[in-house]
XYZ file of C-alpha atoms in Angstrom:
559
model
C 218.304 123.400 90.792
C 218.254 121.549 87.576
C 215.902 123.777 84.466
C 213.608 120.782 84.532
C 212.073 118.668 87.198
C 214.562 115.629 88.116
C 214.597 112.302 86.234
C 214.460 110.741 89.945
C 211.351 110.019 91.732
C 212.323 112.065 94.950
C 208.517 111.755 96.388
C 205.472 113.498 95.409
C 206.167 116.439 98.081
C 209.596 117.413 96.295
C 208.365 117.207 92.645
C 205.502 119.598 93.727
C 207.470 121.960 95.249
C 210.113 121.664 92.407
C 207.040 122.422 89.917
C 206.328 125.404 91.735
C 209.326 126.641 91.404
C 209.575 126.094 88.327
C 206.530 127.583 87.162
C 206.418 131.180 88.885
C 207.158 131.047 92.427
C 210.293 133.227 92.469
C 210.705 132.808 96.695
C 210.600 129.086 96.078
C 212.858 129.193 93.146
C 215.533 130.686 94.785
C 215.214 128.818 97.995
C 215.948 125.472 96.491
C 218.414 127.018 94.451
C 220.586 128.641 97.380
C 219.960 127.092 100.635
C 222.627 124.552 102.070
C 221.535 121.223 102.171
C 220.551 120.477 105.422
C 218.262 124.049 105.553
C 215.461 122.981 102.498
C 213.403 121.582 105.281
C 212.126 118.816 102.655
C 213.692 116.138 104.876
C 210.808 113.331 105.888
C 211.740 113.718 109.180
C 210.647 117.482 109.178
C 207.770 117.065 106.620
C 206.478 114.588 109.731
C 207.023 117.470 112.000
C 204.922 120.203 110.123
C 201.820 117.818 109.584
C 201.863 116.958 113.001
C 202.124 120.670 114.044
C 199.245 121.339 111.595
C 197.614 118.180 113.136
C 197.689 119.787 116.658
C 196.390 123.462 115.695
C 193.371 121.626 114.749
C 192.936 119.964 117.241
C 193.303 122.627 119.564
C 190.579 124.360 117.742
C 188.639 121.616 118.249
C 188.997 121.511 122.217
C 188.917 124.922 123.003
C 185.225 124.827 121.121
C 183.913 121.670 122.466
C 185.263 122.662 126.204
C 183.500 126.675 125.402
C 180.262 124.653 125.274
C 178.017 123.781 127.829
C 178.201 120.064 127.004
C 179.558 117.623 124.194
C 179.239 114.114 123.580
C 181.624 111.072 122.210
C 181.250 109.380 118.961
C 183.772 106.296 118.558
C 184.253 103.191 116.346
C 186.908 101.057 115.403
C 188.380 100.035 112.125
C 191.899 97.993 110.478
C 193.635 99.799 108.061
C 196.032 97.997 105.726
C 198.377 97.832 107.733
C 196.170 95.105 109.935
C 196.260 97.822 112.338
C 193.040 98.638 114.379
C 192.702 102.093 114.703
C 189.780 103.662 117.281
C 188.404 106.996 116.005
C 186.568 109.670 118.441
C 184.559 111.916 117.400
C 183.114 114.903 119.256
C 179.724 116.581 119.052
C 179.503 120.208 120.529
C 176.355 123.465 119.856
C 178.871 126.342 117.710
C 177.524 129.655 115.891
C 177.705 129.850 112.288
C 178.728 133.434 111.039
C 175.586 134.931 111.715
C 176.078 134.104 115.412
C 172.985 131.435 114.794
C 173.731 128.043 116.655
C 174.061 124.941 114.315
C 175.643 121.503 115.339
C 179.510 120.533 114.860
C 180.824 117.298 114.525
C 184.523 116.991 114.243
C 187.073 113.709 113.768
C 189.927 114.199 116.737
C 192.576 111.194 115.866
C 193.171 108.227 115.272
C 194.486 105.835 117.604
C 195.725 102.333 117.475
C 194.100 99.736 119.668
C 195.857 96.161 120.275
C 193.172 95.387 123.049
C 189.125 94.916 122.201
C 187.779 94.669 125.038
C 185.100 96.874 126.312
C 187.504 97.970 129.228
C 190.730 98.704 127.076
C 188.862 100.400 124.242
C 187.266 102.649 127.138
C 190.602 103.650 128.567
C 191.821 104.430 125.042
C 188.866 107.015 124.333
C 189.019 108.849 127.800
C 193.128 108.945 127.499
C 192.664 110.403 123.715
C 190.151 113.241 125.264
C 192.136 113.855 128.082
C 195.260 113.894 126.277
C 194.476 116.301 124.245
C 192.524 118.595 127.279
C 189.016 118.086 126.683
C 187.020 118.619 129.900
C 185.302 115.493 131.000
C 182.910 116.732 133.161
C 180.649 118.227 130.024
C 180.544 114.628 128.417
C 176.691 113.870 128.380
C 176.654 111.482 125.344
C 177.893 108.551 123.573
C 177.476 106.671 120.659
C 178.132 103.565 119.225
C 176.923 100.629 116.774
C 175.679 97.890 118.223
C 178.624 95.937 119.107
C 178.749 94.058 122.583
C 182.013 95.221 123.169
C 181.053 98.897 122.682
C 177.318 98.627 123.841
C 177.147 96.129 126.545
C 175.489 97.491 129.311
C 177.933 95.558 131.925
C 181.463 94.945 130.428
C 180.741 97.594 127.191
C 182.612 100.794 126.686
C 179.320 102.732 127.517
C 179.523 100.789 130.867
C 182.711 102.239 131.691
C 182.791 105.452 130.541
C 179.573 106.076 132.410
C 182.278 104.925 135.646
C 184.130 108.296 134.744
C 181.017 110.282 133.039
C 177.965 109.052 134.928
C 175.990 111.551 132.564
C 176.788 110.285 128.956
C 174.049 108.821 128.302
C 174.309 105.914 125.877
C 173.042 106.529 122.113
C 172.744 103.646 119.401
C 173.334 104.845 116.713
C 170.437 105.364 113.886
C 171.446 104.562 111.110
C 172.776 101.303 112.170
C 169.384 100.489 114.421
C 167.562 101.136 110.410
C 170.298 98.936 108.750
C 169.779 95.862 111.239
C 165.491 96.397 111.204
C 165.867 96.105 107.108
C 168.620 92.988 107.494
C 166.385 91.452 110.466
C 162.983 91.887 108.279
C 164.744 90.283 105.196
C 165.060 87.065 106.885
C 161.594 86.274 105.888
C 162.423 83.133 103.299
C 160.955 84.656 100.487
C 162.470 88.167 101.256
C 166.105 86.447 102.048
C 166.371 84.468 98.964
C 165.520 87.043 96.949
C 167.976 89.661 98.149
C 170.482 86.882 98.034
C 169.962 85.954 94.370
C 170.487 89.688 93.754
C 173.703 89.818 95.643
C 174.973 87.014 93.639
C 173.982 87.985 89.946
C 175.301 91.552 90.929
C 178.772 89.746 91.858
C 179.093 87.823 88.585
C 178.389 90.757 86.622
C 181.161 92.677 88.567
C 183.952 90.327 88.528
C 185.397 90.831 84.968
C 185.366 93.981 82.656
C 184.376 91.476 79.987
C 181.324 90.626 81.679
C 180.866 94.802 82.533
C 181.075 95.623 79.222
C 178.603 93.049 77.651
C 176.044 94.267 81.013
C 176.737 97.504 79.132
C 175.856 96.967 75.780
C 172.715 95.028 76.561
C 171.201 98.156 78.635
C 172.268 100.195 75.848
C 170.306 97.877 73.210
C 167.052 97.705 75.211
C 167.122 100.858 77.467
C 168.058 104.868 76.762
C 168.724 105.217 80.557
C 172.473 106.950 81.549
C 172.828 103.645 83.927
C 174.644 101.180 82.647
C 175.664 98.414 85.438
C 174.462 97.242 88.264
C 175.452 97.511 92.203
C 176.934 95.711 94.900
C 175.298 95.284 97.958
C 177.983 97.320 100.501
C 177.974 96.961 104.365
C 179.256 99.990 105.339
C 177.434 102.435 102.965
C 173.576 102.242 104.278
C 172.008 103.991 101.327
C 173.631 102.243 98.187
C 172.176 99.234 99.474
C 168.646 100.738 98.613
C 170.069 102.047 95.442
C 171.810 98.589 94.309
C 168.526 97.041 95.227
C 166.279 99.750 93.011
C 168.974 99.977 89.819
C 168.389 95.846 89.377
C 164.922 95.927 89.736
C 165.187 99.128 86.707
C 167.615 96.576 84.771
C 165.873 93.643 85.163
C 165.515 92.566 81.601
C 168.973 93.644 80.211
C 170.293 91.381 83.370
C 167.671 88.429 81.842
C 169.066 88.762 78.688
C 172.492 88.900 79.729
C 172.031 85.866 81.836
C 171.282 84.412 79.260
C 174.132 85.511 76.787
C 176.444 83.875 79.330
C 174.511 80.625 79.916
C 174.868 79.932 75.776
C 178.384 81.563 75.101
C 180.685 81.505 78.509
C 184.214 80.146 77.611
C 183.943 78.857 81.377
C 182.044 75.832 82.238
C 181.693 77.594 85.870
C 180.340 80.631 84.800
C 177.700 79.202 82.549
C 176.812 77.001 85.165
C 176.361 80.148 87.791
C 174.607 82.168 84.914
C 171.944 79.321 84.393
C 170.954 79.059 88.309
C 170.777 82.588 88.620
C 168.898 82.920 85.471
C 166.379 80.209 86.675
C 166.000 82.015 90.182
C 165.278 85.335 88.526
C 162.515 84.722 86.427
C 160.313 82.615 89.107
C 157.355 84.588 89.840
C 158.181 84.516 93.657
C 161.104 86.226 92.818
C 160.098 89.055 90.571
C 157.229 89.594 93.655
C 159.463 89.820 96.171
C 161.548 92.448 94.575
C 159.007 94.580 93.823
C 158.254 94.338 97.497
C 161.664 94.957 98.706
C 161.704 97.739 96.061
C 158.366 99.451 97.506
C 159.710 98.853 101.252
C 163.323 100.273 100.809
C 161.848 103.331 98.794
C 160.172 104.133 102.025
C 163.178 103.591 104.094
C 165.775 105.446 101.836
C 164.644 109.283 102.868
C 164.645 107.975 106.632
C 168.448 106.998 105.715
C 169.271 109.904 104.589
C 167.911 111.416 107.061
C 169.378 110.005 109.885
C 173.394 110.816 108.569
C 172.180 114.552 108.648
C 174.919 116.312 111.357
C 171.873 118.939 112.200
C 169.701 115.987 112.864
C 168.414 115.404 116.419
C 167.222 112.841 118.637
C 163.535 113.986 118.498
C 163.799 114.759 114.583
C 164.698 110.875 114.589
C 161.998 109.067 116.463
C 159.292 111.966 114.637
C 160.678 110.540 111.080
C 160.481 106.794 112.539
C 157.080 107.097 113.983
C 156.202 108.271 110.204
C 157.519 105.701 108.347
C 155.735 103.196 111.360
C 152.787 104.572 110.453
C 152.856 104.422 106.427
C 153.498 100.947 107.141
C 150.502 100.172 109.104
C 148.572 102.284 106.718
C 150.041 100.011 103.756
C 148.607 96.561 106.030
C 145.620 98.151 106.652
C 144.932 98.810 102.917
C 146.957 95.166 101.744
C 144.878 94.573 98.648
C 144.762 97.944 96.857
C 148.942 98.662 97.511
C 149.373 94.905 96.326
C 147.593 94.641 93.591
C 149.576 97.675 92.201
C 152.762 95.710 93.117
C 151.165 92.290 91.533
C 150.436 94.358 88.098
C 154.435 95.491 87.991
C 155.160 91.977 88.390
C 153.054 90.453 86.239
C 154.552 92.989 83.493
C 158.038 92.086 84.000
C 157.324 88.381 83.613
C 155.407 89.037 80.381
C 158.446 90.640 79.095
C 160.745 87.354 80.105
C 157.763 85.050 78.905
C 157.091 83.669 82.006
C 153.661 83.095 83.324
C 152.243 83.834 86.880
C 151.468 80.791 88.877
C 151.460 79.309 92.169
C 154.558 77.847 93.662
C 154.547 74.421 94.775
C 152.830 73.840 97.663
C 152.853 70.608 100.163
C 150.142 69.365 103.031
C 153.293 70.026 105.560
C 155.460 73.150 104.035
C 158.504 73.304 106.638
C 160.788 76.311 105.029
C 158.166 78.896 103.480
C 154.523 80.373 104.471
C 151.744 78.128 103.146
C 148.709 79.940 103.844
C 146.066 78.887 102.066
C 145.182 80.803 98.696
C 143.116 80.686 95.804
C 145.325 82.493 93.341
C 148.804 84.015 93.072
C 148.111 87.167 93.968
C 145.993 85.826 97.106
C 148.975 84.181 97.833
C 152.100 86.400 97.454
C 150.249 89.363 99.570
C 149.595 86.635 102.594
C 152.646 85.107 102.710
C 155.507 88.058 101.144
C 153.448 91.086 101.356
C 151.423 91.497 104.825
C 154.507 89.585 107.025
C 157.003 91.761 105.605
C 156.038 95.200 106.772
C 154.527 93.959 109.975
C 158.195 92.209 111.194
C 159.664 96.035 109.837
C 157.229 97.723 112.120
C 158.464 95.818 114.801
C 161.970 95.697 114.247
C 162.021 99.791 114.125
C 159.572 99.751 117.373
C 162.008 97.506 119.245
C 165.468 99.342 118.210
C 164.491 102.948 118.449
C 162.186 102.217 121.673
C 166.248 102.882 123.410
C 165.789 106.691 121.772
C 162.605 107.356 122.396
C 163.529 106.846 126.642
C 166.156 108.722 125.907
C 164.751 111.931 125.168
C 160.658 111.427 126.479
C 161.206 114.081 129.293
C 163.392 116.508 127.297
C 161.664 116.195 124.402
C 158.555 117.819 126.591
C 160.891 121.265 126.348
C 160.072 121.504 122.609
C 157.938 124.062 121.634
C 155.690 121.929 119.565
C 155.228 119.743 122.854
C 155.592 121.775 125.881
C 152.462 123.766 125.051
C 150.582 120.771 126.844
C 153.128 119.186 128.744
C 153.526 120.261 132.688
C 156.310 120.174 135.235
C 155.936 116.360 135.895
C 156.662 115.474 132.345
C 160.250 116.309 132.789
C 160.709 115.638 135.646
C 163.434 112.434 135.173
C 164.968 115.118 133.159
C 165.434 117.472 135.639
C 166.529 114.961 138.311
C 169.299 113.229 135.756
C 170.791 116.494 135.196
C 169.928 118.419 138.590
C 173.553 118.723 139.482
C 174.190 120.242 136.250
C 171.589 122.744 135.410
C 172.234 126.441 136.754
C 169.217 126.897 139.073
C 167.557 123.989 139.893
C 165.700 125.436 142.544
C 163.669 128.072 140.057
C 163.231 125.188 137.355
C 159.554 124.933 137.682
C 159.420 128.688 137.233
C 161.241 128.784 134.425
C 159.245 126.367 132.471
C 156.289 127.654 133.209
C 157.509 131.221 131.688
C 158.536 129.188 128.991
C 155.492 127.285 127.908
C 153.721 130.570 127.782
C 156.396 131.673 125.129
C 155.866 128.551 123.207
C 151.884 129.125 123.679
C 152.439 132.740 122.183
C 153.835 131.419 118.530
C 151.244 130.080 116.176
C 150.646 126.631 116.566
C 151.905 125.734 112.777
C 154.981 127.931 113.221
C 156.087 126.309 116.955
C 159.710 124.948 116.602
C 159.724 120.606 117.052
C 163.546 120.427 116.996
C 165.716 120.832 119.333
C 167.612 123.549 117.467
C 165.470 125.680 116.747
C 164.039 125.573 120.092
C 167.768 126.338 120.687
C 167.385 129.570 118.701
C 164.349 131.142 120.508
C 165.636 130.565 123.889
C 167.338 133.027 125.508
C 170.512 132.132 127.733
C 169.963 134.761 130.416
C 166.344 134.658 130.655
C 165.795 130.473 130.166
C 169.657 129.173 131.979
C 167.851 125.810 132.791
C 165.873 125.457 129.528
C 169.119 126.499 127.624
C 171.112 123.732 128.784
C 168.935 121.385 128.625
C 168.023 121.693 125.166
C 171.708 122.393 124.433
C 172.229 118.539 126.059
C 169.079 117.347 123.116
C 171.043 119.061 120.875
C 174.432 117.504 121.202
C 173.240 113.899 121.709
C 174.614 112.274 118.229
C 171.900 110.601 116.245
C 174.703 108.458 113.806
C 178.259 107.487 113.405
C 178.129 108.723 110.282
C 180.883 111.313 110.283
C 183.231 108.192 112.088
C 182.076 106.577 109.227
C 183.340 109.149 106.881
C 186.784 109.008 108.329
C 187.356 105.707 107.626
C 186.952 106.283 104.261
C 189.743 108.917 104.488
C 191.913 106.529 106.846
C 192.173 103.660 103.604
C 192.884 106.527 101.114
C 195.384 107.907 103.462
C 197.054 105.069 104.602
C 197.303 103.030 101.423
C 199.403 100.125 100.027
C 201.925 102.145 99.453
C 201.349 103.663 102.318
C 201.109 101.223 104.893
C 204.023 101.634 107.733
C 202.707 105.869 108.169
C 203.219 106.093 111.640
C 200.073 107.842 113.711
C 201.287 111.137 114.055
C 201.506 111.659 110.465
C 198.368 109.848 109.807
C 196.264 111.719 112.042
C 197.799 114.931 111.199
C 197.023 114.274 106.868
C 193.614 113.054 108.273
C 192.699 116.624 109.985
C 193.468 118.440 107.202
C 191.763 116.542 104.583
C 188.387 116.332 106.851
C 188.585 119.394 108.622
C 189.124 122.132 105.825
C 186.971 124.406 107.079
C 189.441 124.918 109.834
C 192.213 127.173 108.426
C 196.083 126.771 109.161
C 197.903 129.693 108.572
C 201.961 129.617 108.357
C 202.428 132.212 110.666
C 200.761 129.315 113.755
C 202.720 126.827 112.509
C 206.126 128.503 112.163
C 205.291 130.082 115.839
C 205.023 126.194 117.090
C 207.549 124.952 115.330
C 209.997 127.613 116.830
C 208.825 125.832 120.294
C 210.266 122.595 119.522
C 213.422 121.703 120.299
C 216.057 121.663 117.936
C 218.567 118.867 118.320
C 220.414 117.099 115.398
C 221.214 113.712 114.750
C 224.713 113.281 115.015
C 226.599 109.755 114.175
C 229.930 109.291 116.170
């Protein structure tokens, strides 16, 4: 081996390992420097083989946990990589034990695999062949998950249709975090709302699409502002909660944005761009606009916790609806009390337009108004909380009412085992529980029994201090003594309340599988994928020198 690293790009593997030896790792050193040729195993072909391997010993972990468990449930999506590629991604959801031996939920990525049929049927097979392949136990799937999709949530020709064929107990989950996204997308279809999260969209893409136009955002926030934010955000699709935060950062830049506006309506080299730059500085600084952001400001501020929220992996079903039902009921609190939370919204406004010089007025209003509210008012503010303020919460309210309603059937009768709950529940209230999973539970036949031992538990913990998740419920009850209980909050438990971890591995299949990266075949690519999300799980070189000693050895030989 040469004293320095090699002119030659041999690959980012070889020049790391040639750095190592380099710089103090003797064993290394003298490897590369003695071994024959074809015994450096630094080949691709056998670099392919070792990240598989290491692919596989996680996965194994993975199964062995899940299938120790009483039950686990699916999580699946699909996505195209570069490649133009659709890949379908299962996740699993299982009960494990921290190091303390105290149970905590797992969620873990198992592969990815390429899908060249859609359909509800096709992407079915594909799921229960990648679980079976790799020797999960189907009979302890009780859950699945998906976004909305028709192809993944139709009831008749959806993958949750025909899993259910093999699995008659997964019960079908939306998730979450996508029911919030499409309540906040549904409610901003008002016309007032809609335009105004459009017009931010917009201004937010002509800032972004040059560094010129970046920098000069930059130096107006630093000439009127001291804040460490400096641009605004784009709106993103996938990535729930920087929608709230690209929403919040214009409303806190709202004047540097004006005045830039209004630096590229005077001095744009592009007759385009000043032309953009004066319609978006016009829609802007209309009153009806500056009102309806403040609204969509104090909405989404209520809404970003729940977000949040709702990606947590120890996050239940129960803990979900609970956190809903809050947020329902600030927002009928807010209706209820229109005039005092306006006004305080009106005053912001009317600040912001003093700052722009613009002055608080009606809009235009016709004896026939066919595209926006026209109830009658007497003055702006009389006007903007009638038609923007009061509709917008109340079509929220609903939206969340009709999307989590799904949930809160879900889990009615187990959520009656809760400690919080059961205190005044009785036998009948789980009943539909009990019959769903009366094939399942140990002893059905002592279940009434049982729950009645347990409600006096519950009854003997102060009222403040009774557990209302599902985990913790999880924690008090003992396996021997409760078999029935047990499983049936270890079922509450596992249901998955997001895709958010699928979503997370999508993020590592683009930086994985790159431009440069594009032809990786799937082995490799799921293999890379495992280790980079799954670090937690350790792969030692003693597990993966034992499997690779399994494999069969046969060389390529050219005649």
């Amino acid at each position: 081996m040469s004293e320095v690293l090699p002119f030659k790009n041999y690959g980012n593997f070889r020049a790391l390992l040639w750095m190592g030896a380099k710089f103090g790792d003797a064993a290394l050193r003298a490897h590369i420097k003695t071994s024959p040729a074809d015994a450096l195993y630094t080949s691709p072909k056998i670099q392919n083989e070792l990240i598989t391997l290491c692919g596989k010993i996680i996965q194994r972990k993975i199964v062995e946990n899940a299938n120790s468990g009483s039950c686990f449930p699916v999580v699946a999506d699909e996505a195209t990589a570069i490649s133009r590629t659709a890949h379908i991604s299962p996740c699993v959801r299982y009960v494990g034990h921290d190091t303390s031996g105290v149970p905590i939920p797992k969620e873990y990525f198992v592969d990815f695999v390429p899908v060249y049929d859609l359909t509800g049927q096709a992407l079915a097979s594909t799921i229960l062949n990648s679980l079976r392949g790799h020797g999960f136990d189907l009979n302890l799937l009780y859950g699945q998950e998906y976004d909305g999709a028709a192809s993944m949530s139709g009831h008749l020709n959806g993958v949750e249709a025909f899993i259910r064929q093999t699995a008659p107990k997964a019960l079908y989950v939306h998730c979450s975090a996508h029911a919030l996204n499409l309540a906040l997308l549904h409610a901003c279809k008002l016309p007032s709302i809609r335009n105004c999260v459009g017009t931010v969209s917009s201004t937010c893409t002509l800032v972004r699409a040059s560094p010129q136009r970046t920098n000069q955002m930059q130096d107006e926030v630093e000439d009127l502002t001291q804040e460490k934010i400096n641009s605004v955000l784009s709106f993103c699709q996938t990535r729930w909660v920087e929608s709230h935060d690209a929403l919040q950062r214009f409303l806190e830049l709202y004047v540097p944005i004006v005045q830039f506006l209004e630096y590229l309506e005077e001095d744009a080299a592009s007759s385009d761009t000043t032309s953009k730059a004066s319609q978006l500085l016009d829609a802007i600084t209309k009153p009806e606009f500056v009102v309806s952001l403040q609204i969509c400001s104090d909405l989404f501020s209520l809404t970003l916790p729940l977000c949040k929220f709702l990606q947590k992996i120890d996050c239940d079903l129960a803990q979900a609806r609970d956190q809903v039902k809050n947020v329902i009921d600030v927002l009928f609190t807010k209706r209820a009390s229109a005039e005092t939370e306006f006004n305080k919204i009106f005053l912001n406004s009317l600040s912001l337009l003093k700052i722009t010089n613009v002055e608080m007025a009606l809009p235009s209003i016709t004896g026939r108004q066919m595209q926006r509210s026209n109830l009658p008012s007497a003055t702006p503010e009389e006007y903007y909380r009638r038609n923007v303020y009061l509709p917008l919460p109340a079509y929220f309210e609903n939206q969340l009412r009709d999307r989590f309603d799904a949930h809160k059937k879900v889990v009615v009768g187990l959520n009656m085992l809760l400690p919080k709950f059961c205190a005044s529940a009785s036998i009948t209230g789980i009943d539909d529980a009990v019959q769903f999973y009366l094939g399942d539970i140990p002893s059905a036949n002592v279940i009434e029994a049982e729950f009645t031992l347990w409600v006096n538990k519950c009854c003997q913990i102060e009222e403040k201090n009774r557990p209302a998740c599902a985990l913790q419920a999880l924690q008090i009850c003992n396996r021997d003594f409760f078999p029935n209980i047990h499983s049936l909050l270890s079922i509450l438990t596992t249901l998955p309340v997001s895709t958010s971890t699928l979503e997370r591995t999508f993020s590592t299949l683009r930086r994985l599988k790159s431009y440069l990266q594009n032809h990786m075949n799937n082995d490799r690519l799921t293999g890379l994928a495992l280790l980079r999300i799954h670090r937690e799980l350790q792969v030692t070189s003693e597990q993966v020198l034992t499997e690779l000693c399994k494999l069969p050895r046969k060389k390529n030989f050219l005649v």
